[in-house]
Amino acid sequence: MSTTYRLSKAFRRKTFICSDCRKWVTEVAGKQQRRDITQNHLRKINIAAREWEERKDAVETGSAKSILDRLEERGLVNQIVGTREALNRVLVESRVGVYCGVDPTAASLHVGHMVPLMALGWMYIHGYSSTFLLGGFTASIGDPTDRLQARAEKSKSERSQNALNMFEQLVRLSTNIEKYAERKGYHREWAWRRAVKNNQEWWRKVTVGDYLKRLGKYMRIGPMLGRDSVKNRMQTGDGMSYAEFSYPLIQGWDWWHLYQGGTQLQIGGADQYGNILAGADAVKAAMQDDKAFQQKHEADRKGVDASADPMGFTVPLLTTASGEKFGKSAGNAVWLDQQLMSSFDLYQFFLRSSDADVEKYMKLLTFMPMEEIQQTMREHASDESQRVAQHKLASEFVELVHGRPAAQQAEQQHRQAFSSTLTVQDIKAQTRTPSSTNPDIRPDDIHPSLNKRAQPLTQDASYDINIQLPKSLVWQQPLSRILWSAGLAASRSEAQRLINNKGVYIAGQVGKDNEYVPIDGHVNYVPVKDPKWSATEPLLIDGELLVLRTGKWKKKFIRIVPDEEYEAKGLTCPGWKEETESPADAMVKADLAGEESYRQEGQEKAKISEQRRRQNSTKRFGGFGQVTGARMGHRRGPQERAV
Ligand SMILES: N[C@@H](Cc1ccc(O)cc1)C(=O)O
């Protein structure tokens, strides 16, 4: 038997066609499976190989840009592991595989994750076989990169819930990337390959013996000890567990696993340079150890001009023009899950981008061609108040992550709610009829809300500007409580802070005697000045409609319904019945608390070791109860108990 045709000069897979029996042979762990091959399939392989050659020629003769040039021009490349020349060569030469991993440390991806995933998306739509990897196993160890303290241990059920959510999200995202690219003129080709994997799949089977013999044996601890994350932990942080110390090798093993199927490249966030570098060494070591693989690999690569070394690159950290970490809006993480952040809110988040940032975000976070971005910026410059570029960015991004119907709906709602000619009549119409007037929107396009926040009027939009609340939660209730129930604040205390800071507005007008009166024509907002103010009823439009705004952008049109009706509809919201804070709110809070402590770490190095010493001694005296007590206190303060 000999191999006459290999798909894998381009793909480098262990799949080939047997010259004797003319069948597909797939080799898995030394075992061969044979399948019939159709002429049609052969033809497709030939076409794909020819197209690749043509593209390669075009790049080599300078008539087309290489993928690396394209990524760089959009600002998607930060540091390269390996040399730029070698990386460019590899990418021009063959359809190498590429992967990017994400650890499910929360229930949802957030905006910051999107930068490396966009780089992966670009590679996918240029024909490189792409793996979206979920670090189900690695998350249980916790990447110690740039952290002075180990991540808080999560329960097994929380970990698996997070992994399930995020896996599903990655599947949806990879499909959306394809759909979105289609609209941008990148039509799916037969040779495009994408996969979503969970590293649990192989870690379940790896034995300690395998790991130590095939990888551990070759890795020197000198360079590993020299990494900043390790040094900082040893000197000023909490010390480091053996598992965390091994994290880069474990990530490296993932790469080795994928490398055997042709994944030569890894992409990561800005902080992943060290892990990718260590991973490249690990792959080389494991390859040296596996003589059989090496021989087969070399045979497969005959005629390929480029290096077979594992390579990679990192993308830049997403920041605002003023240098802040992007992805936290008014203290909240910008989640991509519609159950945690509605399309409307996500749209709004991007609508708030500054003029100095918007172009950069379009390059990093959309598939808009460069010419379209420039054209949009020119239009934007002619009247910045229209926020043309921000609207464009928002609608492109929402389309990418939530799909086109959701983006269209969010845009429509925004344009309406923020138009200067908005009238009470408009709001009444909007809250009475289903908010999705767009015929393209089907319930399947927008997945239903499972979360406990205020529910929308219709089933086919998750969170939106129109909500209903039961009368008992509004009537004679403090405004802070209404804000919380309406989803405008993550807790009652946060709501109270907003009111104290004069960040809450209510649709109405101030009458002759300085009293509030409801509006009836154009919508006007008055700031709530009195922190204890609770006189909401006189401001209800027609006795049933309340319009609230927090800050400049967040609005809710609230229709008040009898409690029985609210209950009959199966609706729920914070404060309703036994509901306390929703899981989503609790998550936002936990994340904020985490972020806050992370931010302070830099300044508090000395304090941390002091704290550790104190904690140790408390533990010795049975201080666990205290720790738990403090946590519970954080979740629900005394003033937040049910009234
Ligand atoms: N360590 C990566 C996630 C990751 C996990 C496993 C991998 O193989 C690759 C990447 C991060 O924290 O962002």
XYZ file of C-alpha atoms and ligand atoms in Angstrom:
656
model
C 0.000 0.000 0.000
C 1.264 3.438 -0.771
C -0.119 6.895 -0.468
C -0.839 8.482 -3.805
C -2.637 11.572 -2.738
C -2.490 13.383 0.518
C -5.046 15.943 1.494
C -2.600 16.953 4.080
C 0.129 18.731 2.303
C -2.307 21.482 2.883
C -4.127 20.126 5.938
C -1.538 17.898 7.551
C -4.001 15.368 8.820
C -3.606 11.704 9.329
C -6.040 11.065 6.572
C -4.989 9.842 3.164
C -6.181 7.859 0.212
C -4.879 4.336 -0.224
C -3.507 3.749 -3.728
C -4.417 0.047 -3.616
C -8.027 0.173 -2.572
C -8.773 3.833 -3.478
C -10.409 4.416 -0.105
C -10.082 7.080 2.518
C -7.860 5.910 5.316
C -8.086 7.630 8.662
C -5.387 6.692 11.083
C -6.264 6.985 14.742
C -3.822 5.714 17.364
C -2.221 3.324 14.898
C -5.581 1.873 13.838
C -6.874 2.436 10.354
C -10.427 3.003 9.271
C -11.346 2.808 5.610
C -14.157 4.622 3.908
C -15.257 4.826 0.327
C -14.299 7.960 -1.416
C -16.360 9.549 -4.077
C -15.069 11.209 -7.178
C -16.872 14.310 -6.058
C -14.886 14.402 -2.868
C -11.636 14.028 -4.753
C -12.636 16.857 -6.991
C -13.278 19.106 -3.997
C -9.910 18.297 -2.548
C -8.281 19.193 -5.822
C -10.158 22.458 -6.097
C -9.254 23.424 -2.522
C -5.593 22.618 -3.115
C -5.569 24.590 -6.353
C -7.234 27.580 -4.757
C -4.693 27.553 -1.996
C -1.843 27.526 -4.486
C -3.399 30.465 -6.313
C -3.700 32.463 -3.114
C -0.158 31.647 -2.204
C 1.050 32.876 -5.591
C -0.952 36.057 -5.221
C 0.689 36.790 -1.855
C 4.129 35.892 -3.118
C 3.812 38.143 -6.136
C 2.512 40.954 -3.961
C -0.951 41.176 -5.492
C -2.672 40.109 -2.257
C -2.012 40.637 1.419
C -1.054 37.703 3.611
C -3.322 36.889 6.529
C -0.635 38.127 8.901
C -0.540 41.480 7.096
C -4.304 41.689 7.406
C -4.306 40.874 11.096
C -1.543 43.392 11.738
C -3.274 46.110 9.788
C -6.296 45.726 12.091
C -4.129 45.853 15.189
C -4.804 42.229 16.093
C -1.191 41.159 16.584
C 0.673 42.059 19.727
C 3.620 39.683 20.258
C 4.719 36.829 18.043
C 6.121 33.598 19.425
C 8.761 32.693 16.850
C 9.879 35.101 14.152
C 7.538 37.132 12.005
C 9.156 35.810 8.811
C 8.718 32.188 9.820
C 5.133 32.775 10.905
C 4.274 34.551 7.691
C 5.922 31.802 5.661
C 3.971 29.064 7.457
C 0.694 30.906 6.980
C 1.283 31.493 3.288
C 2.547 28.000 2.666
C -0.112 25.824 4.221
C -3.548 25.657 5.752
C -2.178 25.091 9.203
C -4.490 24.514 12.105
C -4.869 27.207 14.752
C -6.456 27.252 18.189
C -7.395 29.608 20.961
C -8.373 28.472 24.442
C -10.671 30.021 27.029
C -11.028 28.841 30.617
C -14.633 28.794 31.863
C -13.974 30.739 35.068
C -17.401 32.424 34.810
C -20.748 31.497 33.301
C -20.219 33.565 30.181
C -17.636 34.978 27.829
C -17.168 38.726 28.073
C -16.144 41.385 25.582
C -12.436 41.014 26.448
C -12.476 37.401 25.232
C -13.520 38.542 21.808
C -10.178 39.936 20.644
C -8.291 36.615 20.379
C -11.480 34.924 19.209
C -11.797 37.474 16.404
C -8.228 36.737 15.315
C -9.220 33.071 15.269
C -12.370 33.953 13.334
C -10.346 35.837 10.717
C -8.117 32.824 10.272
C -11.112 30.547 9.929
C -12.663 32.610 7.160
C -9.332 32.579 5.374
C -9.274 28.804 5.281
C -7.194 27.812 8.321
C -8.686 24.999 10.293
C -9.709 26.561 13.600
C -10.333 25.122 17.041
C -12.219 27.009 19.715
C -10.997 25.313 22.854
C -12.795 25.336 26.162
C -10.440 24.786 29.083
C -12.798 22.618 31.125
C -9.831 20.907 32.738
C -7.469 23.880 32.925
C -10.158 25.961 34.658
C -10.104 23.503 37.550
C -6.435 24.418 38.085
C -6.644 28.130 37.330
C -4.169 30.029 35.180
C -1.807 31.781 37.639
C -0.583 34.261 34.987
C -0.446 37.794 36.439
C -2.273 36.857 39.601
C -0.918 37.377 43.070
C -3.449 35.067 44.650
C -4.902 31.755 43.570
C -8.424 31.936 42.207
C -11.151 31.195 44.722
C -12.059 27.527 44.632
C -15.412 26.881 42.946
C -17.732 24.004 43.675
C -17.797 21.175 41.190
C -21.364 21.925 40.171
C -20.576 25.573 39.541
C -17.572 24.576 37.464
C -19.544 22.206 35.313
C -22.363 24.695 34.917
C -19.882 27.326 33.744
C -18.233 24.874 31.387
C -21.560 23.828 29.911
C -22.670 27.413 29.377
C -19.433 28.495 27.828
C -19.132 25.486 25.590
C -22.564 26.175 24.204
C -21.618 29.801 23.811
C -18.476 28.939 21.857
C -20.495 26.699 19.551
C -22.974 29.502 18.957
C -20.226 32.056 18.496
C -18.365 29.976 15.933
C -21.610 29.578 13.959
C -22.379 33.276 14.254
C -18.891 34.158 13.058
C -19.580 32.188 9.924
C -22.994 33.784 9.372
C -21.662 37.251 10.018
C -18.696 36.696 7.701
C -21.103 35.544 5.007
C -22.804 38.927 5.144
C -19.419 40.556 4.795
C -18.734 38.648 1.596
C -16.750 35.694 2.930
C -18.666 32.727 1.578
C -18.142 29.396 3.194
C -15.745 27.192 1.287
C -15.684 23.456 1.422
C -12.191 23.404 2.875
C -13.001 25.605 5.884
C -12.852 23.600 9.079
C -13.890 24.634 12.560
C -14.306 22.721 15.788
C -15.211 23.442 19.380
C -13.462 21.180 21.876
C -13.173 20.796 25.605
C -9.749 19.803 26.927
C -11.491 17.507 29.425
C -11.868 15.200 26.450
C -8.196 14.228 26.538
C -7.295 15.091 30.128
C -9.750 12.467 31.296
C -7.509 9.876 29.695
C -3.995 11.201 30.263
C -2.129 9.347 32.989
C 0.408 10.956 35.317
C 2.938 8.549 33.809
C 2.254 9.784 30.278
C 2.431 13.377 31.293
C 5.659 13.070 33.261
C 7.419 10.757 30.849
C 6.453 12.445 27.642
C 6.602 16.032 28.757
C 7.666 16.528 32.359
C 10.969 14.782 31.759
C 12.064 17.330 29.183
C 10.919 20.531 30.790
C 13.533 22.355 32.859
C 12.288 24.072 35.956
C 14.867 26.888 35.692
C 12.970 28.887 33.063
C 9.670 28.027 34.709
C 10.877 29.432 38.026
C 12.090 32.533 36.246
C 8.625 33.530 35.015
C 7.259 36.718 36.502
C 4.020 35.098 37.603
C 5.968 32.551 39.640
C 8.512 35.011 41.035
C 5.880 37.533 42.080
C 3.855 34.908 43.811
C 6.848 33.596 45.678
C 8.077 37.016 46.726
C 4.968 39.012 47.439
C 1.913 36.889 46.841
C 0.377 33.838 48.325
C 2.971 31.316 47.188
C 1.925 28.872 44.500
C 0.542 25.367 44.385
C 2.261 22.677 42.373
C -0.817 22.421 40.158
C -0.720 26.109 39.312
C 3.005 25.905 38.704
C 2.309 23.173 36.141
C -0.368 25.220 34.366
C 1.802 26.312 31.404
C 2.834 22.692 30.813
C -0.743 21.545 30.966
C -1.681 24.159 28.406
C 1.358 22.960 26.442
C 0.070 19.417 26.520
C -3.217 20.625 24.998
C -1.241 22.113 22.189
C 0.715 18.915 21.727
C -2.529 16.996 21.537
C -3.899 19.355 18.898
C -0.560 19.647 17.115
C -0.734 15.967 16.245
C -3.842 16.794 14.259
C -2.138 19.683 12.461
C -2.643 22.625 14.858
C 0.664 24.406 14.516
C -0.513 27.754 15.807
C -1.893 29.119 19.045
C -3.516 32.502 19.590
C -4.018 33.996 23.026
C -4.874 37.160 24.919
C -2.190 39.703 25.751
C -1.256 37.875 28.951
C -0.758 34.525 27.239
C 2.691 35.155 25.714
C 4.503 33.191 28.435
C 2.103 30.253 28.216
C 2.361 30.084 24.442
C 6.150 30.270 24.599
C 6.296 27.506 27.221
C 3.758 25.543 25.187
C 5.889 25.750 22.044
C 8.815 24.264 23.999
C 6.565 21.560 25.358
C 5.341 20.605 21.892
C 8.899 20.393 20.595
C 9.908 18.233 23.560
C 6.974 15.885 23.178
C 7.654 15.589 19.465
C 11.279 14.638 20.137
C 10.037 11.959 22.462
C 7.709 10.477 19.877
C 9.999 9.129 17.160
C 7.158 7.488 15.249
C 5.212 10.734 15.107
C 8.309 12.607 14.070
C 8.971 10.283 11.124
C 5.391 10.330 9.964
C 5.275 14.073 10.378
C 8.396 14.601 8.333
C 7.066 12.360 5.579
C 3.776 14.281 5.585
C 5.582 17.564 5.319
C 7.626 16.717 2.280
C 7.489 19.561 -0.158
C 6.366 22.087 2.464
C 8.817 24.907 2.552
C 7.974 26.345 5.951
C 9.086 25.490 9.456
C 7.099 22.870 11.370
C 7.798 24.543 14.707
C 4.819 25.393 16.854
C 4.224 29.145 16.642
C 1.745 31.640 17.912
C 0.876 35.185 18.668
C -0.951 37.240 21.238
C -3.483 39.972 20.618
C -3.431 43.327 22.405
C -5.302 43.995 25.613
C -8.515 45.831 24.967
C -8.302 49.249 26.596
C -10.040 52.576 26.241
C -8.215 55.664 24.982
C -7.788 56.739 28.583
C -6.012 53.492 29.348
C -8.757 51.706 31.282
C -9.352 48.024 30.872
C -12.229 47.655 28.466
C -15.192 45.424 29.092
C -16.314 46.734 32.428
C -19.071 49.257 32.041
C -19.964 51.341 35.066
C -18.392 48.614 37.113
C -20.195 45.765 35.370
C -18.632 43.116 33.175
C -19.902 43.208 29.634
C -21.140 39.673 29.186
C -21.894 38.168 25.838
C -24.626 35.908 27.146
C -28.014 37.390 26.377
C -29.320 36.132 29.681
C -26.786 38.265 31.501
C -26.781 41.212 29.179
C -29.524 41.980 26.707
C -28.822 42.868 23.117
C -30.209 46.278 23.980
C -27.698 46.787 26.800
C -24.818 45.399 24.760
C -25.716 47.768 21.946
C -25.825 50.600 24.418
C -22.447 49.715 25.815
C -20.839 50.187 22.407
C -22.904 53.249 21.687
C -21.137 54.842 24.638
C -17.630 54.282 23.169
C -15.670 57.468 22.867
C -14.836 59.009 19.509
C -11.183 58.270 20.215
C -11.846 54.527 20.561
C -14.532 53.701 18.088
C -12.316 53.168 15.044
C -10.000 50.862 16.949
C -12.923 48.785 18.184
C -14.343 48.452 14.679
C -10.993 47.062 13.546
C -10.644 44.676 16.463
C -14.194 43.532 16.984
C -15.916 43.425 13.601
C -15.332 41.990 10.137
C -15.965 45.383 8.535
C -13.482 45.844 5.677
C -10.913 48.589 6.271
C -12.436 50.757 3.523
C -15.857 50.549 5.162
C -14.354 51.564 8.497
C -12.669 54.557 6.906
C -15.830 55.536 5.114
C -17.816 55.272 8.373
C -15.262 57.442 10.147
C -15.524 60.096 7.438
C -19.298 60.151 7.808
C -18.921 60.260 11.561
C -16.555 63.235 11.384
C -19.108 65.271 9.449
C -21.439 65.294 12.489
C -20.079 63.595 15.568
C -23.261 64.178 17.554
C -25.067 61.613 15.400
C -22.692 58.901 16.664
C -22.717 57.235 13.274
C -19.587 55.210 13.999
C -20.810 54.119 17.437
C -24.150 52.940 16.032
C -22.330 51.037 13.325
C -19.937 49.412 15.782
C -22.776 48.500 18.143
C -24.955 46.961 15.486
C -22.067 44.993 13.921
C -20.947 43.621 17.266
C -24.431 42.670 18.440
C -24.977 40.960 15.097
C -21.757 39.035 15.543
C -22.541 37.713 19.004
C -26.362 37.649 19.180
C -27.271 37.412 15.520
C -28.738 39.835 13.012
C -32.370 39.921 14.177
C -31.299 40.822 17.719
C -29.005 43.541 16.361
C -31.756 45.003 14.218
C -34.143 45.023 17.127
C -31.630 46.647 19.479
C -30.852 49.312 16.928
C -34.497 50.031 16.294
C -35.259 50.307 20.000
C -32.312 52.582 20.537
C -33.091 54.917 17.739
C -36.665 55.156 18.959
C -35.987 55.464 22.681
C -33.302 58.078 22.267
C -34.874 60.086 19.524
C -35.483 63.694 20.489
C -39.055 63.451 19.260
C -40.053 60.562 21.512
C -43.563 61.057 22.865
C -45.630 59.448 25.573
C -47.796 58.031 22.788
C -44.758 56.251 21.350
C -43.932 54.686 24.690
C -47.509 53.580 25.230
C -47.595 51.947 21.843
C -44.230 50.348 22.378
C -45.045 48.821 25.753
C -48.460 47.603 24.694
C -47.565 45.824 21.484
C -44.819 43.264 21.203
C -41.578 45.117 20.956
C -40.386 43.137 18.000
C -42.116 44.637 15.053
C -39.443 43.240 12.870
C -40.907 40.388 10.811
C -37.479 38.737 10.531
C -37.404 38.002 14.230
C -38.474 34.537 15.211
C -38.410 33.270 18.777
C -35.662 30.795 17.909
C -33.336 33.563 16.878
C -33.177 35.010 20.321
C -32.895 32.484 23.039
C -35.377 32.799 25.850
C -34.450 34.399 29.069
C -33.910 31.989 31.921
C -32.722 34.527 34.317
C -34.608 35.998 37.172
C -34.477 39.619 36.214
C -37.422 41.594 35.010
C -38.844 39.841 32.014
C -39.773 41.453 28.758
C -43.294 41.791 27.485
C -42.776 39.339 24.712
C -41.279 35.936 24.621
C -39.103 36.679 21.676
C -36.847 39.298 23.131
C -34.842 38.702 26.250
C -34.034 41.846 28.161
C -35.191 44.918 26.695
C -36.267 48.366 27.441
C -39.911 47.347 27.944
C -40.657 45.459 31.090
C -43.540 44.747 33.411
C -43.509 44.951 37.182
C -46.184 43.878 39.676
C -48.011 46.708 41.395
C -46.927 45.690 44.899
C -43.296 46.204 43.975
C -43.867 49.768 42.814
C -46.728 51.158 44.859
C -45.354 53.003 47.890
C -42.011 51.397 47.504
C -38.713 53.221 47.852
C -37.269 54.164 44.511
C -34.128 52.139 45.199
C -36.232 49.026 45.369
C -37.998 49.806 42.099
C -34.667 50.395 40.374
C -33.435 47.034 41.613
C -36.606 45.203 40.540
C -36.431 46.860 37.138
C -32.911 45.606 36.562
C -31.439 49.098 36.568
C -29.165 48.299 39.511
C -27.569 45.077 40.655
C -28.746 45.524 44.243
C -30.777 47.859 46.375
C -27.675 49.348 47.880
C -26.241 50.037 44.451
C -29.559 51.654 43.521
C -29.410 53.840 46.594
C -25.879 54.898 45.688
C -27.078 55.876 42.225
C -29.840 57.995 43.732
C -27.444 59.612 46.220
C -25.102 60.450 43.366
C -27.973 62.115 41.502
C -27.760 59.600 38.693
C -31.455 58.708 38.534
C -34.063 60.416 36.368
C -37.750 59.918 36.032
C -39.935 60.915 33.109
C -42.009 63.843 34.287
C -41.927 67.561 34.708
C -41.709 69.997 37.553
C -44.945 71.872 38.182
C -45.640 75.430 39.426
C -45.171 74.567 43.073
C -42.069 72.575 42.435
C -44.065 69.370 42.472
C -43.568 66.552 39.989
C -46.266 66.091 37.351
C -46.557 63.407 34.713
C -45.738 64.201 31.129
C -48.206 63.867 28.337
C -46.487 65.054 25.200
C -42.786 64.906 24.560
C -40.801 62.870 26.980
C -38.917 64.921 29.488
C -36.786 63.710 32.389
C -36.343 65.213 35.805
C -33.515 64.257 38.131
C -34.430 62.703 41.435
C -32.807 64.955 44.016
C -34.168 63.651 47.287
C -32.397 60.431 48.307
C -35.460 59.276 50.248
C -37.918 60.121 47.501
C -40.615 57.514 47.008
C -43.504 59.445 45.524
C -43.650 57.469 42.327
C -47.421 57.105 41.978
C -48.269 60.693 40.943
C -45.784 60.322 38.115
C -47.273 57.234 36.578
C -48.517 57.918 33.101
C -52.170 56.801 32.931
C -51.602 55.280 36.331
C -49.705 52.355 34.865
C -46.609 53.468 33.037
C -43.345 54.478 34.661
C -40.278 55.623 32.756
C -36.950 55.580 34.547
C -33.482 56.489 33.416
C -30.151 56.003 35.126
C -27.125 57.946 33.941
C -27.249 59.115 30.393
C -28.183 55.928 28.653
C -30.003 53.311 30.646
C -33.754 53.456 30.342
C -36.693 51.247 31.188
C -40.286 51.667 30.128
C -42.138 49.931 32.928
C -45.741 48.860 32.675
C -47.276 48.204 36.066
C -49.634 45.254 36.150
C -51.749 43.738 38.946
C -49.855 41.178 40.998
C -52.238 38.383 39.949
C -51.611 39.110 36.295
C -47.866 39.213 36.865
C -47.991 35.899 38.620
C -50.290 34.308 36.051
C -47.837 35.210 33.317
C -45.109 33.424 35.234
C -42.981 36.552 35.329
C -40.417 37.214 37.975
C -37.904 39.855 38.964
C -35.618 40.764 41.855
C -37.702 41.315 44.967
C -40.661 39.324 43.702
C -41.863 36.546 46.013
C -38.878 34.704 47.402
C -36.461 36.133 44.879
C -33.388 37.747 46.302
C -30.679 38.913 43.981
C -30.646 36.969 40.752
C -27.763 34.603 40.047
C -26.720 36.994 37.330
C -26.578 39.893 39.748
C -24.700 37.821 42.260
C -22.245 36.896 39.537
C -21.721 40.480 38.499
C -21.112 41.343 42.131
C -18.724 38.479 42.688
C -16.870 39.442 39.578
C -16.678 43.033 40.696
C -15.388 41.998 44.068
C -12.790 39.843 42.340
C -11.788 42.637 40.004
C -11.541 45.086 42.815
C -9.243 42.887 44.840
C -7.208 42.151 41.736
C -6.804 45.857 41.076
C -5.640 46.528 44.554
C -3.146 43.712 44.510
C -0.425 45.847 43.018
C -0.512 48.358 45.843
C -1.157 45.884 48.562
C 1.643 43.421 48.190
C 2.865 43.900 51.713
C -0.639 43.733 53.141
C -1.303 40.419 51.425
C 1.448 38.506 53.119
C 0.447 40.088 56.409
C -3.135 39.034 55.778
C -2.011 35.533 54.952
C -0.177 35.234 58.197
C -3.222 36.435 60.048
C -5.523 34.108 58.122
C -3.324 31.159 58.938
C -3.463 31.894 62.571
C -7.264 32.375 62.444
C -7.594 29.034 60.730
C -5.605 27.418 63.463
C -8.099 28.782 65.959
C -11.023 27.504 63.970
C -11.700 30.739 62.106
C -13.499 29.142 59.171
C -16.882 30.136 60.539
C -15.835 33.730 60.413
C -14.800 33.526 56.806
C -18.100 31.993 55.768
C -20.002 34.535 57.798
C -18.251 37.389 56.070
C -19.098 35.987 52.658
C -22.747 35.631 53.483
C -22.779 39.131 54.822
C -21.422 40.363 51.536
C -24.147 38.650 49.563
C -27.004 40.135 51.432
C -26.582 43.025 53.813
C -29.027 43.614 56.688
C -30.755 46.486 54.932
C -31.386 44.225 51.963
C -33.530 41.766 53.894
C -37.120 41.482 52.737
C -39.261 44.334 53.932
N -4.824 29.931 29.858
C -5.745 30.508 28.925
C -6.842 29.569 28.524
C -6.330 28.331 27.816
C -6.542 27.079 28.362
C -6.072 25.932 27.720
C -5.356 26.071 26.531
O -4.861 24.962 25.912
C -5.145 27.318 25.970
C -5.630 28.461 26.620
C -6.337 31.771 29.570
O -6.412 31.857 30.765
O -6.738 32.668 28.880
